[in-house]
Coordinates of N, CA and C in Angstrom, one line a residue:
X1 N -37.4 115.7 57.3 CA -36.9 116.9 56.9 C -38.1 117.7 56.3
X2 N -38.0 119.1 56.6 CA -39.2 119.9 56.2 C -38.6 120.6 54.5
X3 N -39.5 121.3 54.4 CA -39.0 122.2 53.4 C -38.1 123.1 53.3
X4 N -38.0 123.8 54.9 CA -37.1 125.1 54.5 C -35.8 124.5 54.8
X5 N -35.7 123.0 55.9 CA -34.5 122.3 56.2 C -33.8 121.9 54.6
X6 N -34.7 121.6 54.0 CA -34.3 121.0 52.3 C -34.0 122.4 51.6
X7 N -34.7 123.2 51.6 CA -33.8 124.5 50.7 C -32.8 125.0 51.2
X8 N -32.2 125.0 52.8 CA -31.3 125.5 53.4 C -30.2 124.5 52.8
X9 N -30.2 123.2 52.7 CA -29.7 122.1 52.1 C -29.3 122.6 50.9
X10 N -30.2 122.5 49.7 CA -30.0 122.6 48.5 C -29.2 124.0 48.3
X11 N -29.3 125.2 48.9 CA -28.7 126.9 48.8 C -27.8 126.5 48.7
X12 N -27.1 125.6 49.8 CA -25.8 125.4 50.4 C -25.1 125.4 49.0
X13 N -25.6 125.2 47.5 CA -24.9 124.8 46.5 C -25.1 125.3 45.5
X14 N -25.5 126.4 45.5 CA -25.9 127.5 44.6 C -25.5 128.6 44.8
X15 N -24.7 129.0 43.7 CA -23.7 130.0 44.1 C -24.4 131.3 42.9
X16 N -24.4 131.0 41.7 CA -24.8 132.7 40.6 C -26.0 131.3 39.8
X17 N -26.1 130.5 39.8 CA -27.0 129.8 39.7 C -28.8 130.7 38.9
X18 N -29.2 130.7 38.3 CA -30.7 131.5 38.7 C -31.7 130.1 38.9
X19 N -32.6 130.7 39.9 CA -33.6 129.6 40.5 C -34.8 130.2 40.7
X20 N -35.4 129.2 39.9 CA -36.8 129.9 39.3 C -38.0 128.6 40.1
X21 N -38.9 129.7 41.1 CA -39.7 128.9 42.5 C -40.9 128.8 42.1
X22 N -41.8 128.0 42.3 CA -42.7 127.4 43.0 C -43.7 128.6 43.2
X23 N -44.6 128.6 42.8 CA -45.4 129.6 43.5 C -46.4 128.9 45.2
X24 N -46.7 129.6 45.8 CA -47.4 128.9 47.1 C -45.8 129.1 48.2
X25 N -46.3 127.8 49.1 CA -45.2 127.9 50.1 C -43.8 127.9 50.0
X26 N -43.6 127.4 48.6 CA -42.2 126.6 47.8 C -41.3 128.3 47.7
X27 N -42.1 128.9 47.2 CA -41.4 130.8 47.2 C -41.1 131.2 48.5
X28 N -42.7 131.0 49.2 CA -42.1 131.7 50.5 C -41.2 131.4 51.4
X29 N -41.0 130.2 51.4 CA -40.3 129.4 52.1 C -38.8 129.8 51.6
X30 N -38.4 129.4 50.5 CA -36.9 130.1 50.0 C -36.5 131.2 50.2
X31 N -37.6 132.4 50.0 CA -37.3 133.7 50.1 C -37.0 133.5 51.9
X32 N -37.6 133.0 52.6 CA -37.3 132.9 54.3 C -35.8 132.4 54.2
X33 N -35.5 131.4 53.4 CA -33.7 130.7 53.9 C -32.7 131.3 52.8
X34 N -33.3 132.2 51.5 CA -32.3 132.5 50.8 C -32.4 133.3 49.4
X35 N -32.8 135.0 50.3 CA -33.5 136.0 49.3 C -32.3 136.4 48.6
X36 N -32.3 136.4 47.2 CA -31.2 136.9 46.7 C -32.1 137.2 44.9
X37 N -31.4 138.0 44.3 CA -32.1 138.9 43.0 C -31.6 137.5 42.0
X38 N -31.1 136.4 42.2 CA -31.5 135.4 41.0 C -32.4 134.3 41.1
X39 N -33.4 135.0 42.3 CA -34.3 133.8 42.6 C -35.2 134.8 41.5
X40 N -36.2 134.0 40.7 CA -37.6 134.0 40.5 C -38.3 133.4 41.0
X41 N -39.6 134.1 41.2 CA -40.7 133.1 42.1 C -42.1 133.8 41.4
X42 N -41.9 132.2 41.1 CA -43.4 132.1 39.8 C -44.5 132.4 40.6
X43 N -45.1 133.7 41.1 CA -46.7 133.9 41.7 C -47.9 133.6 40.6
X44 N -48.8 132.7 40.9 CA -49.3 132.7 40.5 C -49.7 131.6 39.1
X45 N -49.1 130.9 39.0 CA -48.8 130.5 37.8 C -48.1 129.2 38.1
X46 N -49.3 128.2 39.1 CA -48.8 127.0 39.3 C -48.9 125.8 38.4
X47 N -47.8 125.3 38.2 CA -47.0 123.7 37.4 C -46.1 124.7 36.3
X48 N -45.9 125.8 36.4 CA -45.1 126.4 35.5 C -43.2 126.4 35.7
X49 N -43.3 125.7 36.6 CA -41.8 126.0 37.0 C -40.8 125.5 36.0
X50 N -40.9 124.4 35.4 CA -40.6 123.9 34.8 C -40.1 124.3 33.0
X51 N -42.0 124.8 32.4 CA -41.4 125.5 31.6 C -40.7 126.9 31.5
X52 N -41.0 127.9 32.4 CA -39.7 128.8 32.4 C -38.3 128.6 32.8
X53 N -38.2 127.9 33.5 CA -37.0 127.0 33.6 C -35.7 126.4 32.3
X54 N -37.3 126.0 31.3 CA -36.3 125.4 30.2 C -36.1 126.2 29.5
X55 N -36.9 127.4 29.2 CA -37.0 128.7 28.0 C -35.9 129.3 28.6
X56 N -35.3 129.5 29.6 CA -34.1 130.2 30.3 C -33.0 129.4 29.8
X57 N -32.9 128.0 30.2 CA -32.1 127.1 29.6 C -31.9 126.7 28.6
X58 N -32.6 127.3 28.0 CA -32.2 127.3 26.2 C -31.5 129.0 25.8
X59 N -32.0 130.0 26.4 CA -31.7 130.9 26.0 C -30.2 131.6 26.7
X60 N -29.6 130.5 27.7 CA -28.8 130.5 28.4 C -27.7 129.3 28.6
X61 N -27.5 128.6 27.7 CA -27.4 127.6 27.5 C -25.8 127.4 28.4
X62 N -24.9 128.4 28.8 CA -23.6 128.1 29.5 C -24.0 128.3 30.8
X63 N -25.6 128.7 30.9 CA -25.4 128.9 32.5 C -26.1 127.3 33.4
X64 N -26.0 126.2 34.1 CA -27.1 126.1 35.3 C -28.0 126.5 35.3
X65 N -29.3 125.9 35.1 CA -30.5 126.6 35.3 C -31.4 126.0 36.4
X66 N -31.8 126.2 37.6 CA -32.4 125.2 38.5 C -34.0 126.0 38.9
X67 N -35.0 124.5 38.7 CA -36.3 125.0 39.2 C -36.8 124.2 40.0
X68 N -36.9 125.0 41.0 CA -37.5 124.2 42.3 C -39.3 124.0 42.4
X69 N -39.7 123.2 42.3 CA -40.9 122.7 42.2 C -41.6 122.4 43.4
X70 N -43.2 122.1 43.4 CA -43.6 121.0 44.4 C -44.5 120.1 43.6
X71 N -44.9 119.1 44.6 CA -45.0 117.9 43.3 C -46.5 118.1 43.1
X72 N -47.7 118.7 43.8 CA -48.8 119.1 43.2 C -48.5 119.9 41.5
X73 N -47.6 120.6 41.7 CA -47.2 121.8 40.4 C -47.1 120.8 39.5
X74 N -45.6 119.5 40.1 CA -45.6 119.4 38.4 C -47.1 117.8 38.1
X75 N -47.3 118.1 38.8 CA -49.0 116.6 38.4 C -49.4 117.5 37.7
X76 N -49.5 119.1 38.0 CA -50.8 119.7 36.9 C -49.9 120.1 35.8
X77 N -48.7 120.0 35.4 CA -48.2 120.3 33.9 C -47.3 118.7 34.0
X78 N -47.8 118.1 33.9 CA -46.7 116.6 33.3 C -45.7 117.0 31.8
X79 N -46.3 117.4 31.3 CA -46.5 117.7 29.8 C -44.6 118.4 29.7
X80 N -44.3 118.9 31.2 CA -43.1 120.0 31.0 C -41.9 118.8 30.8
X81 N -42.0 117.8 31.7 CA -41.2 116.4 31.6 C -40.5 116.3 30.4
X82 N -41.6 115.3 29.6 CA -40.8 115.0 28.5 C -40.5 116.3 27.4
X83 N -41.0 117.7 27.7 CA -40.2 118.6 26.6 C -39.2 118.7 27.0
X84 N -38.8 119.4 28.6 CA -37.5 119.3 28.8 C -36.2 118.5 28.4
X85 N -36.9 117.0 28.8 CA -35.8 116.2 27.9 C -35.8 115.9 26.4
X86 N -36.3 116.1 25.7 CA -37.0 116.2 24.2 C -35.6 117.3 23.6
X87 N -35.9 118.6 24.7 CA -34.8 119.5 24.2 C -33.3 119.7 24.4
X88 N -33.4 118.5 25.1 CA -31.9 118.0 25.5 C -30.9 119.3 26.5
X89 N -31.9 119.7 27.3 CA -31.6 121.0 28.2 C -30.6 120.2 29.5
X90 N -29.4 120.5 28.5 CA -28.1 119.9 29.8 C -27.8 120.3 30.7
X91 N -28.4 121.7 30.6 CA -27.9 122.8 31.9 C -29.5 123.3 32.9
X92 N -30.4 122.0 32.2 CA -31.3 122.5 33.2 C -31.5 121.2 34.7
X93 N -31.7 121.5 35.8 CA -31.6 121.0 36.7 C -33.3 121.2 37.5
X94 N -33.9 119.9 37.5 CA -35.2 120.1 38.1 C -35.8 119.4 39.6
X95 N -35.7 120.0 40.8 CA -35.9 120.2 42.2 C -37.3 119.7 42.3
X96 N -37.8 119.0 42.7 CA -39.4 119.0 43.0 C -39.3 118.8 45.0
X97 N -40.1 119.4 45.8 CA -39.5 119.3 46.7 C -41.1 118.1 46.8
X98 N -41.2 117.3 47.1 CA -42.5 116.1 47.7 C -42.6 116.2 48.8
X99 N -44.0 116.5 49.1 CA -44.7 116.5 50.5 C -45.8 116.1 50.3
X100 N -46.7 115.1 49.2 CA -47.2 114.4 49.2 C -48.7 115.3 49.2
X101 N -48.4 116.4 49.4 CA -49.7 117.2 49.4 C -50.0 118.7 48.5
X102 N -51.0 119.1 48.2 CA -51.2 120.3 48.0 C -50.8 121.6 49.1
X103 N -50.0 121.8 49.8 CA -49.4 122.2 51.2 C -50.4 123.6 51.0
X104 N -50.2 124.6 50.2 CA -50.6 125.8 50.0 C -52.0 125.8 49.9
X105 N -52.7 125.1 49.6 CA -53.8 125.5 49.4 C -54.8 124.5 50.4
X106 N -53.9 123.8 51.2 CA -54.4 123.2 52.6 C -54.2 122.1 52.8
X107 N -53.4 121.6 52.2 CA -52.5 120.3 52.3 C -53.4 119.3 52.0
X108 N -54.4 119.2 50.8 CA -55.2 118.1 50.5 C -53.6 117.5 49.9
X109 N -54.5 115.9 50.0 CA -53.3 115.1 49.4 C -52.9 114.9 47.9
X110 N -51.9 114.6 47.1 CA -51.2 114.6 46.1 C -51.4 113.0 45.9
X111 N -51.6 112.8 44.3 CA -51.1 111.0 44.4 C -49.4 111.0 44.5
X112 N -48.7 111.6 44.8 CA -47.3 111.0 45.2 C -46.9 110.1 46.1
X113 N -47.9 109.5 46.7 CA -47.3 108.3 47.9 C -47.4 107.1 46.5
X114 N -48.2 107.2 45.5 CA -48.5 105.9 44.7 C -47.3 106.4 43.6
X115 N -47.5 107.6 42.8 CA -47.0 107.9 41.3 C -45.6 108.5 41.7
X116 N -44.3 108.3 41.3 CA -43.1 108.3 41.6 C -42.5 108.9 41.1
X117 N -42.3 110.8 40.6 CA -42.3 111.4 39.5 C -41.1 111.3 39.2
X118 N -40.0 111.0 39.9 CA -38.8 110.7 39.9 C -38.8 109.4 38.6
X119 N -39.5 108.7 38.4 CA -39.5 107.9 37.5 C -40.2 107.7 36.4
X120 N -41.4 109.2 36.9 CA -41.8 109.7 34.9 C -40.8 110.3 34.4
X121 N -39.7 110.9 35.3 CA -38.8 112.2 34.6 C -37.9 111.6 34.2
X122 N -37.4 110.1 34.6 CA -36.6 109.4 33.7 C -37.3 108.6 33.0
X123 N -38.5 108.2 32.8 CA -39.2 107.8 31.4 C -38.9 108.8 30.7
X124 N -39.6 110.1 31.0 CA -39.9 111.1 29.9 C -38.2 111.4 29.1
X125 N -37.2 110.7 29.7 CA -36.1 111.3 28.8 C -34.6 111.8 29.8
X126 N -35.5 112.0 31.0 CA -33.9 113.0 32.0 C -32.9 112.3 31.8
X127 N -31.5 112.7 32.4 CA -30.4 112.1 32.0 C -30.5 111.7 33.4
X128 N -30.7 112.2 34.2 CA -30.6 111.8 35.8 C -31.5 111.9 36.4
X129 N -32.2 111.4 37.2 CA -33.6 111.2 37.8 C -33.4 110.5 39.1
X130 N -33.6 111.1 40.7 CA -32.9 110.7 41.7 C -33.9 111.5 42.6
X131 N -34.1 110.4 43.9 CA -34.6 110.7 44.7 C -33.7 110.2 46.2
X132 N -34.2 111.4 47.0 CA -33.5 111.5 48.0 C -34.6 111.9 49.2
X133 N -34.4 111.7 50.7 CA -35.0 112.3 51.8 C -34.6 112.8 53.0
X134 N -33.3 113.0 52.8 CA -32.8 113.7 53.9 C -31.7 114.7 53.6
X135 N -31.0 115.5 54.6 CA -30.0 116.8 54.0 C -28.7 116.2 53.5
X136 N -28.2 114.6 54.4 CA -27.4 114.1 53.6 C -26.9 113.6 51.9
X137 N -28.3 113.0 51.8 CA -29.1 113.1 50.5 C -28.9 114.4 49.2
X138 N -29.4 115.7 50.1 CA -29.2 116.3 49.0 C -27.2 116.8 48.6
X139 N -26.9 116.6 49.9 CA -25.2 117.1 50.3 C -24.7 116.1 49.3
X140 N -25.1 115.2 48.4 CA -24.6 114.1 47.7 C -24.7 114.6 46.5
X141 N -26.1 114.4 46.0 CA -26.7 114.7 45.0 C -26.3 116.2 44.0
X142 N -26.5 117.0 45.0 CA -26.4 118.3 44.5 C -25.2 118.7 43.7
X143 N -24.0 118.4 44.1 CA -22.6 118.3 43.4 C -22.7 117.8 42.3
X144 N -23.1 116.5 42.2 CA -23.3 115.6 41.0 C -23.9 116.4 40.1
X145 N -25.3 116.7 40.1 CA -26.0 117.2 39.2 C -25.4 118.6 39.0
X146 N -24.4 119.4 39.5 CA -23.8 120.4 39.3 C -23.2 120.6 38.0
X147 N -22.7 119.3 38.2 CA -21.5 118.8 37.4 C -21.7 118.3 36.0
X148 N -23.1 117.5 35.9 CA -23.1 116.3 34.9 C -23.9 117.3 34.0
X149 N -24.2 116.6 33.1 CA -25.3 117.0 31.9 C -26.3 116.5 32.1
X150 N -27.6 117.6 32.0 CA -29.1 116.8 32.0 C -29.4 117.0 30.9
X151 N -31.0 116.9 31.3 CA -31.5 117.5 32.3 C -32.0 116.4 33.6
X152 N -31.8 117.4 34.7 CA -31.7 116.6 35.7 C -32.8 116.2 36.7
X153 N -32.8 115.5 37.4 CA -34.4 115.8 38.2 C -33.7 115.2 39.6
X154 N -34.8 115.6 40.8 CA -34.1 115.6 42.2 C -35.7 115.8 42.7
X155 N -35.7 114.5 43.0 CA -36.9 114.4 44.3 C -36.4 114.3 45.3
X156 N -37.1 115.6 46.0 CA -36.5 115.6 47.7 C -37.6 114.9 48.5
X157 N -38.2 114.5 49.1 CA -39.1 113.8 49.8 C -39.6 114.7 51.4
X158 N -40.2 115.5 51.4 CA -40.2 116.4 52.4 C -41.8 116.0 53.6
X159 N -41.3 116.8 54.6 CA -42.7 116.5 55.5 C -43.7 117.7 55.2
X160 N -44.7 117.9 55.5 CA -45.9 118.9 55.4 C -45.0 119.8 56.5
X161 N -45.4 121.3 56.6 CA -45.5 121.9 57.8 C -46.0 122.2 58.6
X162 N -45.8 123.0 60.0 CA -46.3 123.4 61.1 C -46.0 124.3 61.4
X163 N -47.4 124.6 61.5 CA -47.4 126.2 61.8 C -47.8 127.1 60.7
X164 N -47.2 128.4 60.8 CA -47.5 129.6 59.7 C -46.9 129.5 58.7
X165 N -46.9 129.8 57.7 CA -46.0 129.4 56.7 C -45.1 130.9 56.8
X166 N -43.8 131.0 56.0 CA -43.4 132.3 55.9 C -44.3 133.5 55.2
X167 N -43.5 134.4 55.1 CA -44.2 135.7 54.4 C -44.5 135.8 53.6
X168 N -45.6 136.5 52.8 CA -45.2 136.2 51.0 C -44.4 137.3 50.8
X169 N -43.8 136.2 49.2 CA -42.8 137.2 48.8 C -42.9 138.5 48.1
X170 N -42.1 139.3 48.7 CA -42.3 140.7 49.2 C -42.2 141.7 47.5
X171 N -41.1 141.4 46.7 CA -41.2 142.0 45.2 C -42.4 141.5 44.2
X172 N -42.3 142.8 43.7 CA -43.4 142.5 42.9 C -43.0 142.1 41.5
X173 N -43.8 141.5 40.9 CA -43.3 140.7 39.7 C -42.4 142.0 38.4
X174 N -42.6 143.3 38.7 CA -41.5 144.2 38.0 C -40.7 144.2 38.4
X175 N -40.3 144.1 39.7 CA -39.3 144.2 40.5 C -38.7 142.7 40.1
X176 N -39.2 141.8 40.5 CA -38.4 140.2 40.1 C -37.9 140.4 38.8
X177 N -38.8 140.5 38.1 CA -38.0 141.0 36.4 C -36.8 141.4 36.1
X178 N -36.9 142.9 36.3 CA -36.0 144.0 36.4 C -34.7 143.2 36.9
X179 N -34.6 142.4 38.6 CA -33.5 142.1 39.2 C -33.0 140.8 38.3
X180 N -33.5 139.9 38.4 CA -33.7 138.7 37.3 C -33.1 139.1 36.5
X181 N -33.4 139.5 35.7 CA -33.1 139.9 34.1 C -31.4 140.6 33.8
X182 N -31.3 141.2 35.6 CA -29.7 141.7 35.4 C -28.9 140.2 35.5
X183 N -29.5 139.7 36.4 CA -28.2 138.3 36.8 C -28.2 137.2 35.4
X184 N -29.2 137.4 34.8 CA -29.1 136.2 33.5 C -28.0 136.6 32.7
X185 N -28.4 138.5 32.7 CA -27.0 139.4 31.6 C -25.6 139.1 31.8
X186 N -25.4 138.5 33.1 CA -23.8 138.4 33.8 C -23.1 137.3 32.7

């Protein structure tokens, strides 16, 4: 399963949800299977997914909060792990999609074939910490962690891509704001 097969997956279950991306392929890729004004997509500002993620889910605390990652991002902020669970962020839900590589910036490799982040994020505290690799996988998971209290974590296990990557994403960071900022108010 590729990446955009795993986000077409994961959308399937996200309804007013806000979902805060990945900068690099992780944005473009979503914005290709699923442009909608409660996506954020962190340009520029990679391993951050995580903490804006939780700052939302604290300040939103009745809503779902989901941040889709890749696992280069969160190797360079580890640090977001155990705050997240520290803060006891029940409504935050954390996506890392694994492809074992730095994809965007040319697919050098990631230590994730050795380091298991699915099992620092239940060291660091998660209530749920679960890895998966295929669409069935996420068709399971995703309900669950809809449902439960975290904070939650969801390793998808993904392949590198082929070919071009999608477009970049096309709003500019006032514009993501602006739209963002209406769907949190709902």
């Amino acid at each position: 399963m590729n990446a955009k097969e795993a986000l077409t997956a994961i959308y399937a279950f996200i309804k007013e949800e806000p979902v805060i991306l990945a900068t690099g392929f992780i944005a473009r890729t979503a914005q290709s299977v699923k442009e909608r004004d409660a996506n954020f997509y962190v340009i520029g500002s990679m391993g951050m997914v995580a903490s804006l993620a939780s700052g939302i889910a604290i300040v939103r605390p009745g809503k779902k909060v989901i941040g889709i990652d890749g696992d280069g991002a969160v190797l360079m902020n580890l640090g977001a792990l155990p705050t997240a669970a520290a803060l006891g962020l029940k409504n935050f839900i954390h996506i890392v999609l694994d492809n074992a590589a730095y994809e965007s910036t040319g697919a050098q490799p990631s230590f994730t074939k050795t380091v298991k982040l699915e099992a620092i994020a239940k060291a660091s505290g998660y209530a749920n910490a679960l890895r998966v690799s295929n669409a069935a996988g996420i068709k399971k998971a995703m309900p669950k962690l809809l449902k439960t209290n975290g904070p939650s974590f969801l390793l998808v296990r993904v392949t590198n891509e082929a070919g071009s990557p999608a477009p970049r994403v096309e709003a500019t960071p006032e514009e993501m704001t602006r739209r963002f900022s209406k769907c949190l108010a709902r």
